[in-house]
Amino acid sequence: MSANLIHLLIDATLQTLYMVAVSAVLGAVLGLPLGVFLATSRRGELLSAPLVNRVLGLVVNATRSVPFIILVVAIIPFTRMLAGTSIGTTAAIVPLTIAAIPFIARLMENAVREVDAGLIEAARAMGATPFQIIRKVLVPEAMSGILLGLTLAVVSLIGYSAMVGAVGGEGLGDLGIRYGYQRFMPEVMLAVVVILIVMVQLVQSAGEWLARRVDRRAPRDRGH
């Protein structure tokens, strides 16, 4: 493989890391609070607002139901309005973030709902407010599940970032399509696949390690 192709692979990898990192952060900032609200706003729960819960739930489900490649094309006007263009790395962050928000919200909701209801009742009995219960009980107890959920979201975003290469995005997906597929260079396609696999494995391993470290339900192995 030529030095020029190696340089292109490095640039494409950095572009993919940029897209995934920014969209993951934005998705988490918006998706985590949304997930907490969905998990605590049914009738009789801490932030009881059943009507709002149902409406937000429908919006989340509708967004998650749209295949990502169709979502990218459908929101091109919105992407152009926010990013000033519909192609390139920065533009790709818009659909990636929109896809990440409902995905992370549902993962967060599931993690919070797994917290023992007895802990919530005990906190209520001691006079804690709903927001104190969320901040001091629900989130800390669900942290392991939250981290695993965020890990899954980042892994999914890595896959999505490769898809945007088909519709004008940059990164590894774009490089694989332009050189590996259109120019019949299988060594480039192989290199792209290997880099994506390594990225996924690193993210998965780091996420699982962090989840074990903060898991309050499992004893830590103090020998390591």
Short mmCIF file of C-alpha atoms in Angstrom, two decimals:
data_model
loop_
_atom_site.label_atom_id
_atom_site.label_comp_id
_atom_site.label_asym_id
_atom_site.label_seq_id
_atom_site.Cartn_x
_atom_site.Cartn_y
_atom_site.Cartn_z
CA MET A 1 0.00 0.00 0.00
CA SER A 2 1.38 3.40 -1.01
CA ALA A 3 2.26 6.19 1.39
CA ASN A 4 -0.55 8.25 -0.11
CA LEU A 5 -3.14 5.60 0.74
CA ILE A 6 -1.75 5.25 4.26
CA HIS A 7 -2.10 9.02 4.67
CA LEU A 8 -5.70 8.80 3.41
CA LEU A 9 -6.43 6.01 5.91
CA ILE A 10 -5.06 8.09 8.78
CA ASP A 11 -7.11 11.12 7.76
CA ALA A 12 -10.25 9.02 7.33
CA THR A 13 -9.74 7.40 10.74
CA LEU A 14 -9.40 10.81 12.40
CA GLN A 15 -12.53 12.02 10.62
CA THR A 16 -14.46 8.97 11.85
CA LEU A 17 -13.22 9.47 15.41
CA TYR A 18 -14.27 13.12 15.24
CA MET A 19 -17.76 12.30 13.96
CA VAL A 20 -18.33 9.55 16.50
CA ALA A 21 -16.94 11.49 19.46
CA VAL A 22 -18.94 14.67 18.84
CA SER A 23 -22.20 12.88 18.04
CA ALA A 24 -21.77 10.57 21.06
CA VAL A 25 -21.25 13.52 23.41
CA LEU A 26 -24.19 15.47 21.98
CA GLY A 27 -26.36 12.36 21.96
CA ALA A 28 -25.51 11.64 25.59
CA VAL A 29 -26.07 15.23 26.72
CA LEU A 30 -29.58 15.18 25.24
CA GLY A 31 -30.41 11.49 25.44
CA LEU A 32 -29.50 10.81 29.07
CA PRO A 33 -31.90 13.37 30.60
CA LEU A 34 -34.60 12.27 28.16
CA GLY A 35 -34.09 8.66 29.22
CA VAL A 36 -34.30 9.56 32.91
CA PHE A 37 -37.53 11.44 32.29
CA LEU A 38 -39.04 8.54 30.33
CA ALA A 39 -38.10 6.18 33.17
CA THR A 40 -39.64 8.33 35.90
CA SER A 41 -42.65 10.04 34.35
CA ARG A 42 -45.29 7.36 34.03
CA ARG A 43 -48.42 7.66 36.13
CA GLY A 44 -47.58 7.54 39.84
CA GLU A 45 -43.81 7.72 39.34
CA LEU A 46 -41.35 10.33 40.61
CA LEU A 47 -41.97 12.88 37.84
CA SER A 48 -45.49 11.75 36.98
CA ALA A 49 -46.47 13.21 33.60
CA PRO A 50 -48.12 10.36 31.70
CA LEU A 51 -49.29 12.42 28.72
CA VAL A 52 -45.85 13.95 28.10
CA ASN A 53 -44.31 10.52 28.62
CA ARG A 54 -46.52 8.99 25.94
CA VAL A 55 -45.85 11.79 23.44
CA LEU A 56 -42.09 11.67 23.94
CA GLY A 57 -42.19 7.88 23.80
CA LEU A 58 -43.93 8.01 20.43
CA VAL A 59 -41.38 10.49 19.08
CA VAL A 60 -38.49 8.35 20.31
CA ASN A 61 -39.98 5.18 18.82
CA ALA A 62 -40.72 6.90 15.50
CA THR A 63 -37.17 8.21 15.19
CA ARG A 64 -35.67 4.84 16.07
CA SER A 65 -37.91 3.12 13.50
CA VAL A 66 -36.46 5.06 10.56
CA PRO A 67 -33.50 3.27 8.92
CA PHE A 68 -30.41 5.40 9.39
CA ILE A 69 -29.58 5.80 5.70
CA ILE A 70 -33.14 7.07 5.06
CA LEU A 71 -32.89 9.42 8.04
CA VAL A 72 -29.69 10.92 6.62
CA VAL A 73 -31.40 11.70 3.30
CA ALA A 74 -34.70 12.84 4.86
CA ILE A 75 -33.12 15.52 7.04
CA ILE A 76 -30.74 16.96 4.42
CA PRO A 77 -32.52 20.38 4.53
CA PHE A 78 -32.22 20.43 8.33
CA THR A 79 -28.58 19.36 8.13
CA ARG A 80 -27.85 22.10 5.59
CA MET A 81 -29.57 24.65 7.83
CA LEU A 82 -27.46 23.71 10.87
CA ALA A 83 -24.11 22.92 9.26
CA GLY A 84 -24.28 25.12 6.18
CA THR A 85 -23.76 22.06 3.97
CA SER A 86 -25.14 18.56 3.60
CA ILE A 87 -21.82 16.85 2.86
CA GLY A 88 -18.63 16.41 4.80
CA THR A 89 -17.66 15.41 8.32
CA THR A 90 -19.39 18.22 10.19
CA ALA A 91 -22.64 17.72 8.28
CA ALA A 92 -22.57 14.00 9.10
CA ILE A 93 -22.64 14.81 12.83
CA VAL A 94 -26.23 16.08 12.53
CA PRO A 95 -27.91 12.78 11.49
CA LEU A 96 -25.54 10.82 13.73
CA THR A 97 -26.63 12.88 16.73
CA ILE A 98 -30.32 12.67 15.84
CA ALA A 99 -29.99 8.89 15.58
CA ALA A 100 -28.05 8.68 18.85
CA ILE A 101 -30.46 10.69 21.04
CA PRO A 102 -33.47 8.30 21.02
CA PHE A 103 -31.19 5.25 21.08
CA ILE A 104 -29.36 6.48 24.18
CA ALA A 105 -32.64 7.61 25.75
CA ARG A 106 -34.13 4.11 25.56
CA LEU A 107 -30.95 2.52 26.88
CA MET A 108 -30.90 5.00 29.75
CA GLU A 109 -34.56 4.35 30.48
CA ASN A 110 -33.97 0.59 30.67
CA ALA A 111 -30.93 1.03 32.93
CA VAL A 112 -32.85 3.26 35.36
CA ARG A 113 -35.86 0.94 35.46
CA GLU A 114 -33.61 -1.91 36.58
CA VAL A 115 -32.86 -0.11 39.86
CA ASP A 116 -34.49 -1.80 42.85
CA ALA A 117 -37.79 -0.07 43.62
CA GLY A 118 -37.11 -0.63 47.33
CA LEU A 119 -34.26 1.89 47.17
CA ILE A 120 -36.61 4.51 45.76
CA GLU A 121 -39.20 3.87 48.44
CA ALA A 122 -36.53 4.06 51.15
CA ALA A 123 -35.32 7.41 49.81
CA ARG A 124 -38.91 8.68 49.68
CA ALA A 125 -39.47 7.58 53.27
CA MET A 126 -36.46 9.64 54.33
CA GLY A 127 -37.96 12.74 52.74
CA ALA A 128 -35.81 12.97 49.60
CA THR A 129 -37.23 15.02 46.75
CA PRO A 130 -37.73 13.43 43.31
CA PHE A 131 -34.64 15.17 41.91
CA GLN A 132 -32.56 14.12 44.92
CA ILE A 133 -33.69 10.52 44.38
CA ILE A 134 -32.75 10.71 40.71
CA ARG A 135 -29.36 12.28 41.38
CA LYS A 136 -28.34 10.32 44.48
CA VAL A 137 -30.10 6.98 44.04
CA LEU A 138 -31.25 6.19 40.50
CA VAL A 139 -28.28 7.45 38.49
CA PRO A 140 -25.54 6.07 40.80
CA GLU A 141 -27.26 2.68 41.07
CA ALA A 142 -27.85 2.50 37.32
CA MET A 143 -24.36 3.73 36.37
CA SER A 144 -23.08 0.32 35.29
CA GLY A 145 -26.03 -0.16 32.95
CA ILE A 146 -25.70 3.42 31.72
CA LEU A 147 -22.06 2.89 30.77
CA LEU A 148 -22.87 -0.37 28.99
CA GLY A 149 -25.65 1.42 27.14
CA LEU A 150 -23.35 4.27 26.13
CA THR A 151 -20.80 1.71 24.96
CA LEU A 152 -23.42 0.08 22.76
CA ALA A 153 -24.41 3.50 21.43
CA VAL A 154 -20.82 4.41 20.51
CA VAL A 155 -20.34 1.06 18.78
CA SER A 156 -23.52 1.70 16.79
CA LEU A 157 -22.32 5.19 15.89
CA ILE A 158 -19.10 3.74 14.51
CA GLY A 159 -21.20 1.62 12.17
CA TYR A 160 -23.47 4.56 11.29
CA SER A 161 -20.43 6.77 10.58
CA ALA A 162 -19.37 4.28 7.91
CA MET A 163 -22.84 4.50 6.33
CA VAL A 164 -22.72 8.27 5.88
CA GLY A 165 -19.82 7.72 3.48
CA ALA A 166 -22.42 6.53 0.97
CA VAL A 167 -24.21 9.90 0.99
CA GLY A 168 -21.41 12.44 1.01
CA GLY A 169 -19.99 11.99 4.47
CA GLU A 170 -16.28 11.57 4.97
CA GLY A 171 -14.37 9.10 7.12
CA LEU A 172 -13.62 5.43 6.72
CA GLY A 173 -16.90 4.59 5.02
CA ASP A 174 -16.31 7.15 2.31
CA LEU A 175 -12.74 5.91 1.79
CA GLY A 176 -13.87 2.30 1.56
CA ILE A 177 -16.53 3.14 -1.02
CA ARG A 178 -14.40 5.46 -3.18
CA TYR A 179 -11.22 3.39 -3.21
CA GLY A 180 -12.12 -0.11 -2.05
CA TYR A 181 -15.33 -0.46 -4.09
CA GLN A 182 -15.39 2.07 -6.93
CA ARG A 183 -11.66 1.79 -7.77
CA PHE A 184 -11.44 -1.96 -7.11
CA MET A 185 -8.77 -1.74 -4.40
CA PRO A 186 -9.56 -4.62 -2.02
CA GLU A 187 -6.54 -3.84 0.16
CA VAL A 188 -8.09 -0.47 1.05
CA MET A 189 -11.43 -2.08 1.87
CA LEU A 190 -9.65 -4.65 4.03
CA ALA A 191 -7.73 -1.93 5.86
CA VAL A 192 -10.96 0.01 6.50
CA VAL A 193 -12.68 -3.08 7.88
CA VAL A 194 -9.74 -3.92 10.15
CA ILE A 195 -9.60 -0.36 11.53
CA LEU A 196 -13.35 -0.38 12.22
CA ILE A 197 -13.09 -3.76 13.98
CA VAL A 198 -10.21 -2.50 16.14
CA MET A 199 -12.16 0.65 17.04
CA VAL A 200 -15.21 -1.36 18.05
CA GLN A 201 -13.16 -3.79 20.13
CA LEU A 202 -11.37 -0.98 21.96
CA VAL A 203 -14.61 0.84 22.73
CA GLN A 204 -16.35 -2.36 23.84
CA SER A 205 -13.48 -3.41 26.10
CA ALA A 206 -13.15 0.04 27.68
CA GLY A 207 -16.90 0.30 28.25
CA GLU A 208 -17.14 -3.11 29.88
CA TRP A 209 -14.15 -2.36 32.11
CA LEU A 210 -15.65 0.92 33.28
CA ALA A 211 -19.03 -0.72 33.87
CA ARG A 212 -17.44 -3.36 36.09
CA ARG A 213 -15.58 -0.69 38.05
CA VAL A 214 -18.75 1.23 38.95
CA ASP A 215 -21.09 -1.75 39.38
CA ARG A 216 -22.41 -1.57 42.95
CA ARG A 217 -24.09 -4.95 42.72
CA ALA A 218 -20.98 -7.02 41.97
CA PRO A 219 -17.94 -7.33 44.25
CA ARG A 220 -14.73 -6.03 42.68
CA ASP A 221 -11.79 -8.27 42.15
CA ARG A 222 -9.30 -6.62 44.46
CA GLY A 223 -6.47 -8.72 43.12
CA HIS A 224 -6.38 -6.60 39.94
#
